[in-house]
Coordinates of C-alpha atoms in Angstrom, one line a residue:
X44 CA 61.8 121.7 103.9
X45 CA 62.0 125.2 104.2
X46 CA 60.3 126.9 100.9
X47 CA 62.5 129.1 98.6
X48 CA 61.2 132.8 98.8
X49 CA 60.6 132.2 102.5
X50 CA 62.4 134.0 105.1
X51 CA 65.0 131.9 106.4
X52 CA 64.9 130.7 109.8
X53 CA 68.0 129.1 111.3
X54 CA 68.2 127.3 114.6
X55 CA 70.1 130.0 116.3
X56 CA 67.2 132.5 115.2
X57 CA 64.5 130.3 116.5
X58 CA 63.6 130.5 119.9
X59 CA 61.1 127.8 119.9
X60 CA 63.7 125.2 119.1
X61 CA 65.8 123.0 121.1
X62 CA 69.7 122.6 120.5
X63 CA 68.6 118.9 119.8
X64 CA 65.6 119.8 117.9
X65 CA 65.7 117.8 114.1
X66 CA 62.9 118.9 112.4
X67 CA 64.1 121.8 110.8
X68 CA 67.3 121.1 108.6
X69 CA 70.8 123.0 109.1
X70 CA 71.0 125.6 107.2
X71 CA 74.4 127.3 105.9
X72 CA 74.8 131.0 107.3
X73 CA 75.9 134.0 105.2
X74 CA 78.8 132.7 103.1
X75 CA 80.3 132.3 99.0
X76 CA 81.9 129.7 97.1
X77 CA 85.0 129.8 94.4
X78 CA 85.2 127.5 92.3
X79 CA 88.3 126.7 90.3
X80 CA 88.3 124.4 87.3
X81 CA 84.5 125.1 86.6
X82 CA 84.6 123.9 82.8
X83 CA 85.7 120.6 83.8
X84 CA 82.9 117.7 84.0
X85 CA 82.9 117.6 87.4
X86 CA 81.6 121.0 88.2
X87 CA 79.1 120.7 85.2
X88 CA 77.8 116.9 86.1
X89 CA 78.0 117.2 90.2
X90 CA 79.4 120.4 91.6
X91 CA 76.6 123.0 89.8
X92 CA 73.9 120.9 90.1
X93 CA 74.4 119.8 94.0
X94 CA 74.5 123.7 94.5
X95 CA 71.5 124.4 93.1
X96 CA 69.6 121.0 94.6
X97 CA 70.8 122.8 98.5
X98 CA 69.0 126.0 96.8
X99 CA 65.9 124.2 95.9
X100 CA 65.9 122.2 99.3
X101 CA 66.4 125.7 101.2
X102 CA 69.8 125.0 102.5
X103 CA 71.5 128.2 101.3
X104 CA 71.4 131.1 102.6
X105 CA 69.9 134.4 100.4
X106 CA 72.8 136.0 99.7
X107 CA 75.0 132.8 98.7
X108 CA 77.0 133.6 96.4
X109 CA 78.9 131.3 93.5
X110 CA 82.5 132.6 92.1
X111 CA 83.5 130.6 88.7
X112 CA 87.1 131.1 88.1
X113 CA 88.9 129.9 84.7
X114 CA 90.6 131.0 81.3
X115 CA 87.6 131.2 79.1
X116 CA 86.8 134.7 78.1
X117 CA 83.3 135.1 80.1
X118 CA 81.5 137.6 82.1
X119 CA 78.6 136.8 84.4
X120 CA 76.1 136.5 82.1
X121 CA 77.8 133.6 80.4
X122 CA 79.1 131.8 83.6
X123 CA 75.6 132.1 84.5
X124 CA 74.3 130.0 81.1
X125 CA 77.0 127.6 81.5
X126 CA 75.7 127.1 84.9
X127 CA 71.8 127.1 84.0
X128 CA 72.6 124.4 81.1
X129 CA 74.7 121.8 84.0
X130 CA 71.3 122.5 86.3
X131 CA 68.5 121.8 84.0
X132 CA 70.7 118.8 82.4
X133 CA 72.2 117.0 86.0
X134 CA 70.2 118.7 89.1
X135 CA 68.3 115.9 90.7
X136 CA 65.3 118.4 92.1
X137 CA 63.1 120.0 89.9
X138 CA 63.6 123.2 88.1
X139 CA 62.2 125.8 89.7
X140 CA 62.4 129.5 87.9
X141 CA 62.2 131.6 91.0
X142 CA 64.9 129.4 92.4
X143 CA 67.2 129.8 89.5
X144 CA 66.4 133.6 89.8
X145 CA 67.5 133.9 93.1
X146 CA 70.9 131.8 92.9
X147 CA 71.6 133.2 89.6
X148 CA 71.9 137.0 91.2
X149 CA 75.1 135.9 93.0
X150 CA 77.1 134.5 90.1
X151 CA 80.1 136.2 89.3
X152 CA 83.2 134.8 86.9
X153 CA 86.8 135.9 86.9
X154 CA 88.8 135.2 83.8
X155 CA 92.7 134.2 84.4
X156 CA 95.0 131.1 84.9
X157 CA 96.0 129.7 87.9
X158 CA 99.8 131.2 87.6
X159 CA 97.9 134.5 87.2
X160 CA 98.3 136.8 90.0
X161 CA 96.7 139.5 88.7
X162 CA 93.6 137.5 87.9
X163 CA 93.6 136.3 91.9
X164 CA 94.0 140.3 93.1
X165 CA 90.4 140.5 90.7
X166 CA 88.8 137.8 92.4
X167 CA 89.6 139.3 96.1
X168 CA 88.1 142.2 94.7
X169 CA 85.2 140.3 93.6
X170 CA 84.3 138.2 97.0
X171 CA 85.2 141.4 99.1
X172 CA 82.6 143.5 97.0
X173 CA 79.9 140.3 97.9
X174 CA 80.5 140.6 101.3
X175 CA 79.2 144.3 100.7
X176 CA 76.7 143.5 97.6
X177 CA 76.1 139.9 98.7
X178 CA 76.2 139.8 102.4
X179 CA 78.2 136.9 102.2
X180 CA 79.9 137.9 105.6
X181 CA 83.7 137.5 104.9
X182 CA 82.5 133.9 104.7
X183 CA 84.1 132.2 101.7
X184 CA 85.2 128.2 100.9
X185 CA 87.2 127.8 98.0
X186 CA 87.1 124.2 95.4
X187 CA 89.9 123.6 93.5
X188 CA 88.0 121.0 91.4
X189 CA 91.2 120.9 89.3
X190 CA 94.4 118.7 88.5
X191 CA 96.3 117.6 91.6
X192 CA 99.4 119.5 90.2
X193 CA 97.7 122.9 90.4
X194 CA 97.1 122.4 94.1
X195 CA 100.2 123.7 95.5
X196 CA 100.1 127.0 93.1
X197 CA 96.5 127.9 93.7
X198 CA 96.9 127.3 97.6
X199 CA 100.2 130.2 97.7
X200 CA 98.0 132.2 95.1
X201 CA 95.5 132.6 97.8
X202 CA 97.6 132.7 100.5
X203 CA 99.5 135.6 98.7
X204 CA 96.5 137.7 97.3
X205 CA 95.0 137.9 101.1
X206 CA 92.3 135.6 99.8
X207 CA 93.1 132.7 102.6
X208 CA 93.3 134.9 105.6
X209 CA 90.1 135.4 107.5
X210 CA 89.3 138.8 109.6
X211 CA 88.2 137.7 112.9
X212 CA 84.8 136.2 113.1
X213 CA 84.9 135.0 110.1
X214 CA 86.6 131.8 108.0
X215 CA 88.0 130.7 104.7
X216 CA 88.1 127.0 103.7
X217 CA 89.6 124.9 100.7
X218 CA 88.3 122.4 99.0
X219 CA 90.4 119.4 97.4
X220 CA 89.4 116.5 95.5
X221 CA 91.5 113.6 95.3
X222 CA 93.8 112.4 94.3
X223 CA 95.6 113.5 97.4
X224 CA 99.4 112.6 95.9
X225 CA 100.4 109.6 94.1
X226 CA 102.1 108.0 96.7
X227 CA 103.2 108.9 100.8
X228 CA 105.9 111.1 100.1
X229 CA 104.1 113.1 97.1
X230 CA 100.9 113.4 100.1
X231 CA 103.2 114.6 103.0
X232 CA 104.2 117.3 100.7
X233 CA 100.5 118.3 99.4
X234 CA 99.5 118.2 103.3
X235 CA 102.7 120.5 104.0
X236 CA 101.8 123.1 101.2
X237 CA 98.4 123.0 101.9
X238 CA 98.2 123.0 105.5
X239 CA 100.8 125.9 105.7
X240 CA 98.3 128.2 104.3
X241 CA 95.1 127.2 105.8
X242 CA 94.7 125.7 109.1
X243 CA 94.2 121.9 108.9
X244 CA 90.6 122.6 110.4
X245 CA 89.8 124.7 107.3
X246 CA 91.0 121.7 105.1
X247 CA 88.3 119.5 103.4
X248 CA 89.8 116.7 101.2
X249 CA 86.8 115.0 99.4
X250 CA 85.7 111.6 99.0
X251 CA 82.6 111.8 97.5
X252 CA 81.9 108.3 98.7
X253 CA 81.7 109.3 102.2
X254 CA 79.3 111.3 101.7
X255 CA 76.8 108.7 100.2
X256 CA 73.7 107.4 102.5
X257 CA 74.8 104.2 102.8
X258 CA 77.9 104.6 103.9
X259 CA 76.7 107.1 107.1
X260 CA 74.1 103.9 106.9
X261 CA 76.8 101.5 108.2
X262 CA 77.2 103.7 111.0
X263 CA 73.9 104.1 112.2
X264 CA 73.5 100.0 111.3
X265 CA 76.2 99.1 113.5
X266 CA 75.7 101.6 116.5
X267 CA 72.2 102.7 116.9
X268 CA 71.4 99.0 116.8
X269 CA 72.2 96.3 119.7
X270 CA 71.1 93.5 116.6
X271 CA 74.5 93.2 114.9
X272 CA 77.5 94.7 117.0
X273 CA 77.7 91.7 119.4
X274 CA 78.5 89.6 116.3
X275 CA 80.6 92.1 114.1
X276 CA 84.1 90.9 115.1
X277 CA 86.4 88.0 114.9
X278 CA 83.9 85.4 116.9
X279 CA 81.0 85.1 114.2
X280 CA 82.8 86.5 111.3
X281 CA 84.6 84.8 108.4
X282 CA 85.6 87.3 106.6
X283 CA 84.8 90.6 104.5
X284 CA 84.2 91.6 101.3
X285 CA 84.7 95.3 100.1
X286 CA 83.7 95.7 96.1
X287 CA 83.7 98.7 93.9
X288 CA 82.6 97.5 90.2
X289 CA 82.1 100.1 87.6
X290 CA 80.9 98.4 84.2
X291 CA 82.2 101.4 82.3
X292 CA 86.1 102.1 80.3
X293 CA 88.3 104.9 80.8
X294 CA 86.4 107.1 78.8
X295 CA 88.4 110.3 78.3
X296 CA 90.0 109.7 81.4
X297 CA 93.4 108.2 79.3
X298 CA 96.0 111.0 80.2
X299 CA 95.1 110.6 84.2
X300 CA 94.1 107.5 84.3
X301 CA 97.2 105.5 82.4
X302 CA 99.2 107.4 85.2
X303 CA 97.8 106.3 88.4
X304 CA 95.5 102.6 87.7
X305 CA 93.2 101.0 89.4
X306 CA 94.5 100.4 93.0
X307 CA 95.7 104.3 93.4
X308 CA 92.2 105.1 91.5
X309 CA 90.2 103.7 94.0
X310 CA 92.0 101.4 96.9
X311 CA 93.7 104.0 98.2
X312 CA 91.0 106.5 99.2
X313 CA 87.6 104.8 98.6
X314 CA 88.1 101.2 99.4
X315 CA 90.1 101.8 102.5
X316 CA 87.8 104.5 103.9
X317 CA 85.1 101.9 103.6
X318 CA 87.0 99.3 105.7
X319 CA 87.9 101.8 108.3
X320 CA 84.3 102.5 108.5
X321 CA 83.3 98.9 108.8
X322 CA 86.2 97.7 110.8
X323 CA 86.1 100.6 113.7
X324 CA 85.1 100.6 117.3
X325 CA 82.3 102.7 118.4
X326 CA 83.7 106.3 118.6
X327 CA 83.0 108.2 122.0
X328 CA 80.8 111.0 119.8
X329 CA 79.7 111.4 116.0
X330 CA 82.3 114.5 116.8
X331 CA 85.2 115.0 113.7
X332 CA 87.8 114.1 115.8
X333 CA 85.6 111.2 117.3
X334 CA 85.3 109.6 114.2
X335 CA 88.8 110.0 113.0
X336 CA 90.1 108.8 115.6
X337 CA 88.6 105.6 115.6
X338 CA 89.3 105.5 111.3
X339 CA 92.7 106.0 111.5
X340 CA 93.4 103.0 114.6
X341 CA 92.2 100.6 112.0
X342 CA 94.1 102.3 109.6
X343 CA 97.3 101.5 111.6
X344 CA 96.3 98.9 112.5
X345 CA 96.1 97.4 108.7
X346 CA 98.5 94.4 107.9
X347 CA 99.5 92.9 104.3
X348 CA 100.4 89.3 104.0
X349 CA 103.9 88.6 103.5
X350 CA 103.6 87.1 100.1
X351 CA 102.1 89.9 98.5
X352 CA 101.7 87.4 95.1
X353 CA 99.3 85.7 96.3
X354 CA 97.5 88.1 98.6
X355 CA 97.3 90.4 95.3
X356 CA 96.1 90.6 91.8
X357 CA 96.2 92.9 89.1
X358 CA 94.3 92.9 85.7
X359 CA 93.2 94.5 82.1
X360 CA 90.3 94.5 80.7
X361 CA 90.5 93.3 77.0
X362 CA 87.8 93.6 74.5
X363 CA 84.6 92.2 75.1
X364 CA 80.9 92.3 75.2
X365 CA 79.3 94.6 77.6
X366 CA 75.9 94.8 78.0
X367 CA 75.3 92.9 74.4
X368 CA 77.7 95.8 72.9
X369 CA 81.0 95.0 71.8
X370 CA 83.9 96.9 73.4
X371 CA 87.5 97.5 73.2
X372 CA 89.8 96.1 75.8
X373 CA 92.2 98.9 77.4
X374 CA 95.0 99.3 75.3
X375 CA 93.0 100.2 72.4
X376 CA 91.2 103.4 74.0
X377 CA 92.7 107.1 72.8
X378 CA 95.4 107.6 74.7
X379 CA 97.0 104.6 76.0
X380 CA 100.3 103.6 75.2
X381 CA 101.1 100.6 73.4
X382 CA 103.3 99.1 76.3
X383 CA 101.0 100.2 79.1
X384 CA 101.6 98.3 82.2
X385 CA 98.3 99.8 84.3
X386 CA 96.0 97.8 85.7
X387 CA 92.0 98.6 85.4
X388 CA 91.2 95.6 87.9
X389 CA 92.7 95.5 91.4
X390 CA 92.2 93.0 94.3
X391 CA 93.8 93.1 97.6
X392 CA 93.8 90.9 100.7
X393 CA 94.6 92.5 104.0
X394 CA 94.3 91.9 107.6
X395 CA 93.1 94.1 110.8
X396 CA 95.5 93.2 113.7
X397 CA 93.4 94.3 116.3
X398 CA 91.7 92.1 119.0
X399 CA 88.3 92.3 117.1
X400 CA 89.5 91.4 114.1
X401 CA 92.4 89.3 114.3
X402 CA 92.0 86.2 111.7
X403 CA 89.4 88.1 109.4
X404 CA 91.0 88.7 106.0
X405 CA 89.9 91.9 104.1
X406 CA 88.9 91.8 100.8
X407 CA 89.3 94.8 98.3
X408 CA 88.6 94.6 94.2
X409 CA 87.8 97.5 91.9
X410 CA 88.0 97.4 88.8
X411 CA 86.6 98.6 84.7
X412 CA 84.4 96.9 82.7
X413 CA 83.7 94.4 84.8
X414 CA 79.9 92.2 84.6
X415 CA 77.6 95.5 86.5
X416 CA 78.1 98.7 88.4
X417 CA 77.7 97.9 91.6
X418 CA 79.8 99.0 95.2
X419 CA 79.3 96.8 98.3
X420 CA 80.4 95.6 101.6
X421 CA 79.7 92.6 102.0
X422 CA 80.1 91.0 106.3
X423 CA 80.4 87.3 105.6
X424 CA 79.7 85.1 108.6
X425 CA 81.3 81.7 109.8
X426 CA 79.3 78.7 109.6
X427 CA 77.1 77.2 112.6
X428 CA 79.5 75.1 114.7
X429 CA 76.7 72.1 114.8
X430 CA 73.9 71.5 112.1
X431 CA 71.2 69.0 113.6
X432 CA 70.5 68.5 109.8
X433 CA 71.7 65.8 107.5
X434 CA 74.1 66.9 105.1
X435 CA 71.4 66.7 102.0
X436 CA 69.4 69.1 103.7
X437 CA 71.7 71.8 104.1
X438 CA 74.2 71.1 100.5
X439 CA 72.4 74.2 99.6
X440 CA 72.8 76.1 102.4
X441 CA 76.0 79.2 102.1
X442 CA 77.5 81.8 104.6
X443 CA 75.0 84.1 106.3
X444 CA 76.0 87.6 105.6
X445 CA 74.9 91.4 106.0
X446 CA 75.6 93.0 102.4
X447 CA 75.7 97.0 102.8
X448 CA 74.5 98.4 99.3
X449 CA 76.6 101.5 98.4
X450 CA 75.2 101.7 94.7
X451 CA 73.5 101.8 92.2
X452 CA 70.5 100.1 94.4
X453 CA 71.3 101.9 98.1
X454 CA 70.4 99.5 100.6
X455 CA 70.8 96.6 103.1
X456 CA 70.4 92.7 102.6
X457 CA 70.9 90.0 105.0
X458 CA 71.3 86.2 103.6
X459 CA 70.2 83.5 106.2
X460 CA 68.8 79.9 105.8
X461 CA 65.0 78.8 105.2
X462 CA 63.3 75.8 105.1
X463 CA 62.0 75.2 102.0
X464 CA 58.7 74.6 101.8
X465 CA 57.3 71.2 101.6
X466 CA 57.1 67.6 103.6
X467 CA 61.5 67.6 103.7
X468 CA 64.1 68.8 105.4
X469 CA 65.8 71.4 103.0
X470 CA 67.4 74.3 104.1
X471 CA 68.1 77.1 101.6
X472 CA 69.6 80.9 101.7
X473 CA 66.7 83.7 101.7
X474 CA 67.2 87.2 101.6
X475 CA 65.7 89.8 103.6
X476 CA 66.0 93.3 101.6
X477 CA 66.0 97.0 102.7
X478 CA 66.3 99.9 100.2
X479 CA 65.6 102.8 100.9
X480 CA 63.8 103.8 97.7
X481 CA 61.0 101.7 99.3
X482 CA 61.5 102.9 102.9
X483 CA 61.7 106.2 102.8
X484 CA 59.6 109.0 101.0
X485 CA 62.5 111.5 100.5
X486 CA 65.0 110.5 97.7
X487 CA 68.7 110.5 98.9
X488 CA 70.7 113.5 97.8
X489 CA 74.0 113.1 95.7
X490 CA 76.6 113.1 97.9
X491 CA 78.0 116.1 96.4
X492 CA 75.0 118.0 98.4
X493 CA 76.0 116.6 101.8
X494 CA 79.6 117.3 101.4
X495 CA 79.1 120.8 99.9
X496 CA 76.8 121.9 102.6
X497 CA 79.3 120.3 105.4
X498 CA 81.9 122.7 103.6
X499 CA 79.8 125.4 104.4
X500 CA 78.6 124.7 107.7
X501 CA 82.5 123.8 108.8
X502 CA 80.9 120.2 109.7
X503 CA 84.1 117.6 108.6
X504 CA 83.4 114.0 110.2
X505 CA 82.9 113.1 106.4
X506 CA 86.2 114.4 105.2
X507 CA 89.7 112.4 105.6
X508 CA 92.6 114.4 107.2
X509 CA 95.7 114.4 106.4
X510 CA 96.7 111.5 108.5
X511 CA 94.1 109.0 107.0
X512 CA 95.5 109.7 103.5
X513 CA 99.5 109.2 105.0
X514 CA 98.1 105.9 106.2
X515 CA 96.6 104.5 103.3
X516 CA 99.4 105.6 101.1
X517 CA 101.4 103.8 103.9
X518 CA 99.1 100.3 103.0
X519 CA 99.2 100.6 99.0
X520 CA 102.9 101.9 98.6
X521 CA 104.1 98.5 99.5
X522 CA 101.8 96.4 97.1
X523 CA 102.2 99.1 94.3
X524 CA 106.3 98.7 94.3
X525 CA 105.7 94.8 94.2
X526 CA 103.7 95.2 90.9
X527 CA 106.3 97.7 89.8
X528 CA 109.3 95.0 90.4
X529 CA 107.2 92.3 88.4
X530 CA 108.1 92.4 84.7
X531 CA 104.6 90.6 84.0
X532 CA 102.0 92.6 82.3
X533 CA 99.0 92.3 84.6
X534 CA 96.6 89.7 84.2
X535 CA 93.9 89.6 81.1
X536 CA 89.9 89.5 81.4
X537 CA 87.7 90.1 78.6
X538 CA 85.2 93.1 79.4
X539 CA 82.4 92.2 80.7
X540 CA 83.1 89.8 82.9
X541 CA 84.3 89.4 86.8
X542 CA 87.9 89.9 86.6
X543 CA 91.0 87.7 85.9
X544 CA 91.0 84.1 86.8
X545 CA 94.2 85.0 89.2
X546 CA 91.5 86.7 91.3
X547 CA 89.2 83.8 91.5
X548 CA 92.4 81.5 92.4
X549 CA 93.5 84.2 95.0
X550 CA 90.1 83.7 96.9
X551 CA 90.2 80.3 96.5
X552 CA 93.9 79.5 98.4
X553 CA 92.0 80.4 101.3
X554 CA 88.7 78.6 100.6
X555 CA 86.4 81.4 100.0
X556 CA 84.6 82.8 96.5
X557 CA 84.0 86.1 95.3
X558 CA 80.5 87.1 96.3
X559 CA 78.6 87.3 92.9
X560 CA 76.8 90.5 93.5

């Protein structure tokens, strides 16, 4: 860890270090952020914070600079206390007063709307006087942590002020968070707009689940190790399991969230990065285009059944107890309409027609209020072919499996039979657990702090381009317009629990369970 207050060494600076040299971190070079929407809770809760955690940990450079851009009528000095209140409340690393000192000297705020073009010829003003004050470089990434529908103005805002147009030697970025469109045509025209003012290289669409340590995890479990590749394919496996569980509502989240549902919420971009991930061959080089590559073969590759009723099931959450509290079901939280038709519990079944995984049904459910917060991806192996064991010794006995912990409890388990001790034959599952809370002295970061540095550093293998998000809008459209042609209301569940029966059944056509997590 390099010490704040320290002068900065980077690798290119350092003679005594190798290119392949890992024991001194990467370190951002001279560059700013703007950040649009910076009142909203995601800026407060993860975007501030994760700035000032790469700060603590060294990652920034001196001069790094933070632009807040939004209506309220603030100067600096207030940006800066809005900014100090989300650190000391959210930041995972300790506060550290000469750290906060030191960031703090390169806030500035710019007050205006995002139809303003006045306000944007202020802020060029503003990040060309840090690249004198600052020496930020002409270096400068932009997050529009802001609704989808301001995308398209912002990006010909900055295209029109000068703002997206780097002198030579130097780069401009933008940041997007999802949702990237509502469906493929709505994300071909997003990608159009967007890509028509900055170069599709300069174009980081988030998923903050990529940039998790378990998910990079899966990569380094399937590739750096010669244990479990020779069985990850059709051979040994049954089949797979992909979950995302939140135990939470809607919250305030009614006005976006009654719009889009479950599936667009989270299948679209989440859920089907993870299988692409778990489903792809071994790329030639942990390069961008390496990895996407390889992501967006299994992405074509990606077949629904033909009866989309029984491969699919859609639910509600009704009220319930969660967590010995009682709770509402959905269509009593603020905001919902009466006659809502969204789901807030998805499950999908899809296949990967590819020689490795041809027979292997995919699994994906996400849903609200459901029994515990938990994501997972959960490899499920086929039975022995032969048990030398009488049946009453094994009647116990389940699927071997690999389950790749995403959250809350980051980790790996593998499930395999045991003897059980004693003078019988009995063989039962075991688990053998690794979490990295136990394994390794340094805390993960938030993913925010990965993808934020990679921003700045121009690293992308973490962010989706444009034709991963075509391709999953290509796999959900279909499923979404079925939904939309059934007059039924989606399927009930009281809060708290696993999800509609209809999802239970929908496992058990094809012999299988939900895993339990």
């Amino acid at each position: 860890m390099v010490e704040p207050g320290l002068p900065v060494v980077t690798a290119e600076h350092n003679p005594l270090r190798q290119p392949d040299d890992k024991r001194l971190p990467r370190i951002a070079g001279p560059c700013s952020m703007v950040m649009f929407g910076v009142t909203g809770d995601l800026a407060r809760k993860k975007l501030m914070p994760a700035i000032y955690d790469l700060a603590n940990r060294g990652l920034l450079p001196p001069g790094f600079s933070l632009v807040g851009f939004a209506r309220r009528d603030w100067d600096d000095q207030d940006f800066a206390e809005v900014v100090h209140d989300s650190v000391r409340k959210h930041a995972r690393t300790p506060f550290r007063e000469d750290v906060w000192r030191s960031l703090a000297e390169g806030f500035r705020f710019v007050q205006g709307a995002f139809d303003d073009t006045e306000a944007f010829t202020q802020l060029a003003r503003t990040v060309t006087a840090l690249d004198e004050e600052r020496g930020t470089g002409g270096n400068h990434a932009f997050y529009l942590s802001i609704p989808p529908g301001w995308f398209a103005p912002v990006c010909e805002q900055l295209q029109a002020s000068g703002l997206s147009d780097p002198r030579p030697g130097t780069w401009r970025r933008v940041v997007i968070e999802k949702p990237f469109g509502h469906d493929l045509s709505s994300a071909q025209e997003l990608n159009d707009i967007v890509e028509s003012v900055f170069p599709p290289d300069s174009v980081f669409r988030i998923d903050h689940y990529l940039g998790k340590e378990t998910v990079q995890n899966l990569l380094a479990l399937r590739f750096a190790n010669q244990l479990f590749e020779p069985v990850w394919n059709a051979n040994y496996v049954d089949h797979v399991q992909i979950t995302m569980a939140e135990d939470i509502g809607i919250g305030g989240r009614a006005g976006y969230y009654d719009e889009v549902g479950a599936a667009k919420d989270v299948i679209q971009n989440h859920l089907l990065q993870l299988l692409a991930l778990t489903a792809m061959e071994e790329p030639v080089g942990f390069t961008a285009d390496a990895v996407r590559a390889e992501k967006e073969k299994v992405l074509t590759s990606v077949r629904l059944p033909e009866d989309l009723s029984a491969a699919t099931c859609r639910g509600r959450y009704t009220a319930g107890r969660q967590g010995g509290e009682l709770v509402g079901g959905y269509l009593e939280e603020d905001g919902v309409a009466e006659d809502s038709t969204t789901e807030t519990y998805a499950a999908v079944t899809v296949d990967v027609h590819t020689r490795r995984w041809a027979g292997v049904p995919f699994y994906l459910r996400t849903g609200k209020r459901l029994g515990k917060r938990v994501t997972e991806i959960a490899v499920v192996f086929k039975r022995a072919p032969h048990l030398p064991f009488t049946s009453t010794a094994t009647e116990q006995l389940g699927h071997n499996a690999i389950v790749i912990r995403v959250q809350p409890d980051e980790g790996v388990t593998m499930r395999f039979g045991s003897k059980v001790p004693g003078t019988q034959m009995e063989v039962r599952d075991v688990t053998m657990d690794f979490g990295y809370g136990a394994s390794f002295t340094e805390s993960s970061p938030e993913a925010y702090e990965r993808l934020i540095l990679d921003v700045l550093l121009g690293d992308p293998p973490l962010f989706p381009r444009h034709e991963e998000v075509e391709l999953s809008w290509k796999i959900l459209d279909p499923i979404v317009a079925h939904w939309e042609a059934d007059d039924r209301a989606p399927h009930d569940y009281p809060a708290g629990t696993w999800g509609p029966p209809q999802a239970d059944e929908l496992m058990r056509r094809d012999g299988r369970e939900w895993r339990l997590p």
